[in-house]
Short mmCIF file of C-alpha atoms in Angstrom, two decimals:
data_model
loop_
_atom_site.label_atom_id
_atom_site.label_comp_id
_atom_site.label_asym_id
_atom_site.label_seq_id
_atom_site.Cartn_x
_atom_site.Cartn_y
_atom_site.Cartn_z
CA UNK A 1 -2.01 -63.43 -19.90
CA UNK A 2 -4.54 -61.34 -21.59
CA UNK A 3 -6.46 -61.17 -18.35
CA UNK A 4 -3.38 -59.94 -16.45
CA UNK A 5 -2.69 -57.24 -19.00
CA UNK A 6 -6.28 -56.20 -18.98
CA UNK A 7 -6.29 -55.94 -15.16
CA UNK A 8 -3.14 -53.82 -15.26
CA UNK A 9 -4.73 -51.72 -17.97
CA UNK A 10 -7.82 -51.20 -15.83
CA UNK A 11 -5.80 -50.22 -12.78
CA UNK A 12 -3.82 -47.84 -14.98
CA UNK A 13 -6.98 -46.24 -16.29
CA UNK A 14 -8.31 -45.89 -12.71
CA UNK A 15 -5.06 -44.19 -11.78
CA UNK A 16 -5.41 -41.82 -14.68
CA UNK A 17 -9.03 -41.07 -13.85
CA UNK A 18 -8.10 -40.45 -10.23
CA UNK A 19 -5.25 -38.18 -11.32
CA UNK A 20 -7.56 -36.27 -13.65
CA UNK A 21 -10.16 -35.93 -10.91
CA UNK A 22 -7.56 -34.56 -8.50
CA UNK A 23 -6.24 -32.18 -11.16
CA UNK A 24 -9.81 -31.11 -11.88
CA UNK A 25 -10.23 -30.19 -8.23
CA UNK A 26 -6.83 -28.55 -7.78
CA UNK A 27 -6.68 -26.57 -11.02
CA UNK A 28 -9.49 -24.10 -10.13
CA UNK A 29 -7.81 -23.48 -6.77
CA UNK A 30 -4.52 -22.71 -8.50
CA UNK A 31 -6.23 -20.35 -10.95
CA UNK A 32 -8.12 -18.66 -8.09
CA UNK A 33 -4.84 -18.16 -6.21
CA UNK A 34 -3.23 -16.73 -9.35
CA UNK A 35 -6.16 -14.34 -9.80
CA UNK A 36 -5.89 -13.26 -6.16
CA UNK A 37 -2.16 -12.63 -6.56
CA UNK A 38 -2.83 -10.67 -9.70
CA UNK A 39 -5.50 -8.58 -7.91
CA UNK A 40 -3.12 -7.98 -4.99
CA UNK A 41 -0.39 -6.89 -7.40
CA UNK A 42 -2.82 -4.53 -9.14
CA UNK A 43 -3.83 -3.00 -5.81
CA UNK A 44 -0.18 -2.59 -4.81
CA UNK A 45 0.59 -0.84 -8.10
CA UNK A 46 -2.47 1.41 -7.72
CA UNK A 47 -1.45 2.31 -4.16
CA UNK A 48 2.05 3.13 -5.40
CA UNK A 49 0.62 5.47 -8.04
CA UNK A 50 -1.61 7.26 -5.54
CA UNK A 51 1.19 7.60 -2.97
CA UNK A 52 3.61 8.96 -5.59
CA UNK A 53 0.90 11.34 -6.80
CA UNK A 54 0.32 12.66 -3.29
CA UNK A 55 4.06 13.07 -2.72
CA UNK A 56 4.50 14.93 -5.99
CA UNK A 57 1.95 17.57 -4.92
CA UNK A 58 3.55 18.12 -1.51
CA UNK A 59 6.13 20.78 -0.69
CA UNK A 60 8.46 20.70 2.29
CA UNK A 61 10.02 23.80 3.87
CA UNK A 62 13.38 22.52 2.60
CA UNK A 63 12.87 20.35 -0.47
CA UNK A 64 14.88 17.13 -0.25
CA UNK A 65 16.85 16.05 -3.32
CA UNK A 66 15.85 12.48 -2.62
CA UNK A 67 12.52 11.96 -0.89
CA UNK A 68 12.72 9.58 2.08
CA UNK A 69 9.57 7.53 2.57
CA UNK A 70 9.45 5.30 5.64
CA UNK A 71 6.99 2.44 6.04
CA UNK A 72 5.99 1.76 9.63
CA UNK A 73 3.88 -1.18 10.78
CA UNK A 74 2.44 -4.18 8.94
CA UNK A 75 1.02 -3.22 5.53
CA UNK A 76 -0.97 -4.92 2.79
CA UNK A 77 -0.25 -2.80 -0.28
CA UNK A 78 3.40 -1.71 -0.19
CA UNK A 79 5.00 -4.57 -2.17
CA UNK A 80 5.36 -2.40 -5.25
CA UNK A 81 6.32 0.71 -3.27
CA UNK A 82 9.25 -0.88 -1.41
CA UNK A 83 11.02 -1.60 -4.69
CA UNK A 84 11.92 2.08 -4.78
CA UNK A 85 10.86 4.45 -7.44
CA UNK A 86 11.15 7.86 -9.01
CA UNK A 87 8.48 10.55 -9.01
CA UNK A 88 7.14 11.94 -12.27
CA UNK A 89 9.30 15.02 -11.59
CA UNK A 90 12.41 12.82 -11.71
CA UNK A 91 13.10 13.03 -7.98
CA UNK A 92 14.08 9.62 -6.60
CA UNK A 93 12.12 8.19 -3.68
CA UNK A 94 14.07 6.09 -1.20
CA UNK A 95 11.71 3.69 0.55
CA UNK A 96 12.57 1.75 3.69
CA UNK A 97 10.80 -0.06 6.49
CA UNK A 98 11.38 1.08 10.06
CA UNK A 99 10.20 -0.35 13.35
CA UNK A 100 7.82 1.85 15.28
CA UNK A 101 10.25 2.57 18.13
CA UNK A 102 13.11 3.57 15.81
CA UNK A 103 14.36 7.03 16.87
CA UNK A 104 15.31 7.79 13.23
CA UNK A 105 11.69 8.14 12.12
CA UNK A 106 11.37 11.80 13.08
CA UNK A 107 14.68 12.88 11.55
CA UNK A 108 15.18 10.47 8.67
CA UNK A 109 11.74 10.45 7.03
CA UNK A 110 10.15 13.11 4.85
CA UNK A 111 7.01 10.99 4.58
CA UNK A 112 5.67 8.09 6.59
CA UNK A 113 3.38 5.35 5.27
CA UNK A 114 1.53 3.78 8.19
CA UNK A 115 0.30 0.24 8.23
CA UNK A 116 -1.74 -1.38 10.94
CA UNK A 117 -0.88 0.15 14.31
CA UNK A 118 -2.69 0.13 17.63
CA UNK A 119 -4.12 3.50 18.70
CA UNK A 120 -1.44 4.01 21.36
CA UNK A 121 1.29 3.18 18.82
CA UNK A 122 -0.15 5.73 16.38
CA UNK A 123 -0.28 8.30 19.15
CA UNK A 124 3.36 7.57 20.07
CA UNK A 125 4.43 7.97 16.43
CA UNK A 126 2.56 11.24 15.89
CA UNK A 127 3.91 12.63 19.16
CA UNK A 128 7.45 11.99 17.89
CA UNK A 129 6.62 13.89 14.66
CA UNK A 130 5.27 17.06 16.32
CA UNK A 131 7.07 20.11 14.96
CA UNK A 132 8.61 18.19 12.05
CA UNK A 133 7.53 18.58 8.42
CA UNK A 134 6.57 14.95 7.77
CA UNK A 135 3.76 13.89 5.46
CA UNK A 136 1.85 10.87 6.76
CA UNK A 137 -0.28 8.44 4.78
CA UNK A 138 -2.34 5.74 6.48
CA UNK A 139 -3.21 2.56 4.69
CA UNK A 140 -6.63 2.45 6.35
CA UNK A 141 -9.22 5.19 5.86
CA UNK A 142 -10.79 4.57 9.27
CA UNK A 143 -7.78 6.16 10.98
CA UNK A 144 -7.94 9.54 9.25
CA UNK A 145 -8.98 11.39 12.37
CA UNK A 146 -5.92 10.34 14.39
CA UNK A 147 -3.16 12.48 12.87
CA UNK A 148 -2.59 11.18 9.36
CA UNK A 149 -2.64 13.72 6.57
CA UNK A 150 -3.90 11.23 3.99
CA UNK A 151 -5.84 8.01 4.48
CA UNK A 152 -6.14 5.53 1.64
CA UNK A 153 -9.30 3.72 0.65
CA UNK A 154 -8.30 0.64 -1.30
CA UNK A 155 -11.14 -0.99 -3.21
CA UNK A 156 -11.41 -3.60 -5.92
CA UNK A 157 -11.79 -1.02 -8.66
CA UNK A 158 -9.76 1.97 -7.44
CA UNK A 159 -7.67 3.54 -4.73
CA UNK A 160 -8.90 6.85 -3.36
CA UNK A 161 -7.98 8.87 -0.31
CA UNK A 162 -9.29 11.18 2.37
CA UNK A 163 -7.49 14.25 3.65
CA UNK A 164 -7.36 15.34 7.28
CA UNK A 165 -7.20 19.12 6.84
CA UNK A 166 -6.39 19.70 10.50
CA UNK A 167 -3.34 17.41 10.26
CA UNK A 168 -2.29 19.08 7.00
CA UNK A 169 -2.39 22.51 8.66
CA UNK A 170 -0.18 21.31 11.55
CA UNK A 171 2.29 19.27 9.51
CA UNK A 172 4.48 22.00 8.03
CA UNK A 173 4.10 20.32 4.64
CA UNK A 174 2.18 22.28 2.01
CA UNK A 175 -0.25 20.32 -0.13
CA UNK A 176 -1.39 21.65 -3.51
CA UNK A 177 -5.07 22.69 -3.35
CA UNK A 178 -6.01 20.53 -6.36
CA UNK A 179 -5.15 17.40 -4.36
CA UNK A 180 -7.43 18.55 -1.58
CA UNK A 181 -10.22 19.20 -4.09
CA UNK A 182 -9.65 15.81 -5.73
CA UNK A 183 -10.12 14.18 -2.33
CA UNK A 184 -13.44 15.98 -1.83
CA UNK A 185 -14.70 15.03 -5.29
CA UNK A 186 -13.80 11.37 -4.85
CA UNK A 187 -15.40 11.27 -1.41
CA UNK A 188 -18.67 12.73 -2.70
CA UNK A 189 -18.61 10.49 -5.80
CA UNK A 190 -18.50 7.29 -3.78
#
């Protein structure tokens, strides 16, 4: 009987060692995933702060009581933004996602946050906005020459932005000069 108990004890200890080995392999993966989620959340919060900052320094020909921000296209950093928020001035910001072909974009959005869109889709969107005072922010900085007023640069340490002065001049939305200067300083500091 002692032999049987001892064999069961050995198989139990092998099971425990196997379990510990598996946990030892899985645990770093779980922590790495948690760190990645945390980094993604931090980026989303930083993007929200930059977007709200840009919006707070913009002036429309007719100031809306509640700012309407529309998100168009697949995005990476809008998780925090879509929860809705209030600007530092106390003005509420209503955030909603719209499909690219939605005819409401031109009339129901004071600002548009653009995710990943094909060049022809971007062109279609900006064509629909011609003559309307709509501020546009692109999630990718590489698209700043295609009609967006602001283009975000999201890095590990900070979120910065570029300004397309030509698009700003055509938009009908006035942007405070200090924001434009901040963009230049950040661009030269990188």
